[in-house]
Amino acid sequence: MGSDPLDNLRLTLMQDVLPVGMAVVERAKRGGARDLADAFSKGPDGLTELREEGAEAARQVRERLDRIQPGLGNPVMKVQVTDVPVESALAKHAGEEDLQLALARISDRLTLLEQRLTEGS
């Protein structure tokens, strides 16, 4: 299943860009340009800090978008559904029976080995 570039872009915007943008707006309101410039002067750590600061506000925006249209804010994961033939289910069950028999044989052999080891001591 190929990935859709537009879905990837939307996912990046919602998960990476939106939290940073929300933190930038909040910092600009709260502390002005100086507070905002401080975040960008820290390099990559500043972006990580902004992403963490804006995570809660971004989550709220995504939830509001989902109320407008489900999947708009929090992308729906695509899945592939296939039917499992009845024969496969029966074969799996038969495989489980074979496994149980093999485990029983191993258990019997271990018991026999333990008996022989205790006889020799």
mmCIF file of C-alpha atoms in Angstrom:
data_model
loop_
_atom_site.group_PDB
_atom_site.id
_atom_site.type_symbol
_atom_site.label_atom_id
_atom_site.label_comp_id
_atom_site.label_asym_id
_atom_site.label_seq_id
_atom_site.Cartn_x
_atom_site.Cartn_y
_atom_site.Cartn_z
ATOM 1 C CA MET A 1 0.000 0.000 0.000
ATOM 2 C CA GLY A 2 1.671 3.258 -1.140
ATOM 3 C CA SER A 3 1.685 6.354 1.002
ATOM 4 C CA ASP A 4 -0.134 9.488 -0.100
ATOM 5 C CA PRO A 5 2.160 12.566 -0.102
ATOM 6 C CA LEU A 6 -0.736 14.862 0.858
ATOM 7 C CA ASP A 7 -1.611 12.679 3.847
ATOM 8 C CA ASN A 8 2.053 12.689 4.866
ATOM 9 C CA LEU A 9 2.156 16.486 4.596
ATOM 10 C CA ARG A 10 -1.016 16.866 6.664
ATOM 11 C CA LEU A 11 0.329 14.471 9.283
ATOM 12 C CA THR A 12 3.587 16.436 9.515
ATOM 13 C CA LEU A 13 1.692 19.694 9.818
ATOM 14 C CA MET A 14 -0.572 18.359 12.561
ATOM 15 C CA GLN A 15 2.101 16.591 14.593
ATOM 16 C CA ASP A 16 5.216 18.730 14.128
ATOM 17 C CA VAL A 17 4.402 22.177 12.790
ATOM 18 C CA LEU A 18 1.150 22.894 14.681
ATOM 19 C CA PRO A 19 2.624 22.436 18.195
ATOM 20 C CA VAL A 20 5.566 24.721 17.354
ATOM 21 C CA GLY A 21 3.220 27.302 15.838
ATOM 22 C CA MET A 22 0.955 27.246 18.882
ATOM 23 C CA ALA A 23 3.940 27.760 21.204
ATOM 24 C CA VAL A 24 5.252 30.616 19.021
ATOM 25 C CA VAL A 25 1.890 32.393 19.235
ATOM 26 C CA GLU A 26 1.699 31.868 23.003
ATOM 27 C CA ARG A 27 5.245 33.127 23.549
ATOM 28 C CA ALA A 28 4.620 36.157 21.372
ATOM 29 C CA LYS A 29 1.504 36.988 23.408
ATOM 30 C CA ARG A 30 3.141 36.310 26.742
ATOM 31 C CA GLY A 31 6.655 37.686 26.403
ATOM 32 C CA GLY A 32 6.813 39.474 23.077
ATOM 33 C CA ALA A 33 9.526 39.248 20.475
ATOM 34 C CA ARG A 34 12.342 38.853 22.991
ATOM 35 C CA ASP A 35 10.831 35.713 24.549
ATOM 36 C CA LEU A 36 10.214 34.337 21.079
ATOM 37 C CA ALA A 37 13.768 35.080 19.929
ATOM 38 C CA ASP A 38 15.157 33.273 22.992
ATOM 39 C CA ALA A 39 13.557 30.021 21.833
ATOM 40 C CA PHE A 40 15.137 30.251 18.379
ATOM 41 C CA SER A 41 18.560 31.193 19.755
ATOM 42 C CA LYS A 42 18.845 27.729 21.382
ATOM 43 C CA GLY A 43 19.113 25.950 18.031
ATOM 44 C CA PRO A 44 17.470 22.520 17.682
ATOM 45 C CA ASP A 45 16.802 22.367 21.426
ATOM 46 C CA GLY A 46 14.665 25.476 21.076
ATOM 47 C CA LEU A 47 12.408 23.809 18.527
ATOM 48 C CA THR A 48 12.060 20.772 20.750
ATOM 49 C CA GLU A 49 11.152 23.039 23.648
ATOM 50 C CA LEU A 50 8.588 24.885 21.513
ATOM 51 C CA ARG A 51 7.096 21.593 20.310
ATOM 52 C CA GLU A 52 6.672 20.444 23.917
ATOM 53 C CA GLU A 53 5.195 23.790 24.999
ATOM 54 C CA GLY A 54 2.635 23.766 22.219
ATOM 55 C CA ALA A 55 1.697 20.077 22.424
ATOM 56 C CA GLU A 56 -1.377 20.569 24.616
ATOM 57 C CA ALA A 57 -2.717 23.533 22.624
ATOM 58 C CA ALA A 58 -2.155 21.606 19.380
ATOM 59 C CA ARG A 59 -4.016 18.601 20.796
ATOM 60 C CA GLN A 60 -6.986 20.839 21.582
ATOM 61 C CA VAL A 61 -6.959 22.295 18.052
ATOM 62 C CA ARG A 62 -6.841 18.785 16.552
ATOM 63 C CA GLU A 63 -9.780 17.709 18.711
ATOM 64 C CA ARG A 64 -11.809 20.738 17.556
ATOM 65 C CA LEU A 65 -10.994 19.894 13.946
ATOM 66 C CA ASP A 66 -12.158 16.332 14.562
ATOM 67 C CA ARG A 67 -15.506 17.654 15.805
ATOM 68 C CA ILE A 68 -15.923 19.447 12.474
ATOM 69 C CA GLN A 69 -14.962 16.354 10.470
ATOM 70 C CA PRO A 70 -13.634 13.126 12.002
ATOM 71 C CA GLY A 71 -10.048 12.452 10.934
ATOM 72 C CA LEU A 72 -9.362 16.083 10.019
ATOM 73 C CA GLY A 73 -7.265 16.862 13.094
ATOM 74 C CA ASN A 74 -6.159 13.402 14.131
ATOM 75 C CA PRO A 75 -5.572 11.453 10.938
ATOM 76 C CA VAL A 76 -7.282 8.107 10.644
ATOM 77 C CA MET A 77 -4.842 5.278 10.147
ATOM 78 C CA LYS A 78 -5.385 3.334 6.950
ATOM 79 C CA VAL A 79 -5.774 -0.415 7.310
ATOM 80 C CA GLN A 80 -6.007 -3.261 4.861
ATOM 81 C CA VAL A 81 -8.694 -5.850 5.572
ATOM 82 C CA THR A 82 -8.592 -9.306 4.057
ATOM 83 C CA ASP A 83 -10.775 -12.366 4.497
ATOM 84 C CA VAL A 84 -9.137 -15.409 6.031
ATOM 85 C CA PRO A 85 -10.240 -18.591 4.289
ATOM 86 C CA VAL A 86 -11.777 -21.253 6.535
ATOM 87 C CA GLU A 87 -9.080 -23.721 5.469
ATOM 88 C CA SER A 88 -6.385 -21.450 6.893
ATOM 89 C CA ALA A 89 -8.168 -21.262 10.242
ATOM 90 C CA LEU A 90 -8.496 -25.050 10.313
ATOM 91 C CA ALA A 91 -4.846 -25.492 9.357
ATOM 92 C CA LYS A 92 -3.836 -23.161 12.176
ATOM 93 C CA HIS A 93 -5.871 -25.225 14.629
ATOM 94 C CA ALA A 94 -4.265 -28.414 13.326
ATOM 95 C CA GLY A 95 -0.857 -26.784 13.773
ATOM 96 C CA GLU A 96 -1.716 -26.036 17.395
ATOM 97 C CA GLU A 97 -2.575 -29.705 17.964
ATOM 98 C CA ASP A 98 0.780 -30.742 16.454
ATOM 99 C CA LEU A 99 2.524 -28.279 18.739
ATOM 100 C CA GLN A 100 0.727 -29.665 21.808
ATOM 101 C CA LEU A 101 1.767 -33.206 20.844
ATOM 102 C CA ALA A 102 5.386 -32.142 20.344
ATOM 103 C CA LEU A 103 5.412 -30.354 23.703
ATOM 104 C CA ALA A 104 3.967 -33.428 25.406
ATOM 105 C CA ARG A 105 6.720 -35.594 23.856
ATOM 106 C CA ILE A 106 9.387 -33.168 25.055
ATOM 107 C CA SER A 107 7.880 -33.149 28.550
ATOM 108 C CA ASP A 108 7.881 -36.957 28.654
ATOM 109 C CA ARG A 109 11.504 -37.104 27.540
ATOM 110 C CA LEU A 110 12.543 -34.522 30.145
ATOM 111 C CA THR A 111 10.810 -36.551 32.849
ATOM 112 C CA LEU A 112 12.625 -39.692 31.670
ATOM 113 C CA LEU A 113 15.952 -37.806 31.646
ATOM 114 C CA GLU A 114 15.367 -36.536 35.196
ATOM 115 C CA GLN A 115 14.611 -40.093 36.361
ATOM 116 C CA ARG A 116 17.807 -41.447 34.833
ATOM 117 C CA LEU A 117 19.884 -38.639 36.318
ATOM 118 C CA THR A 118 18.475 -39.226 39.818
ATOM 119 C CA GLU A 119 19.069 -43.002 39.514
ATOM 120 C CA GLY A 120 22.736 -42.424 38.753
ATOM 121 C CA SER A 121 23.414 -40.230 41.776
#
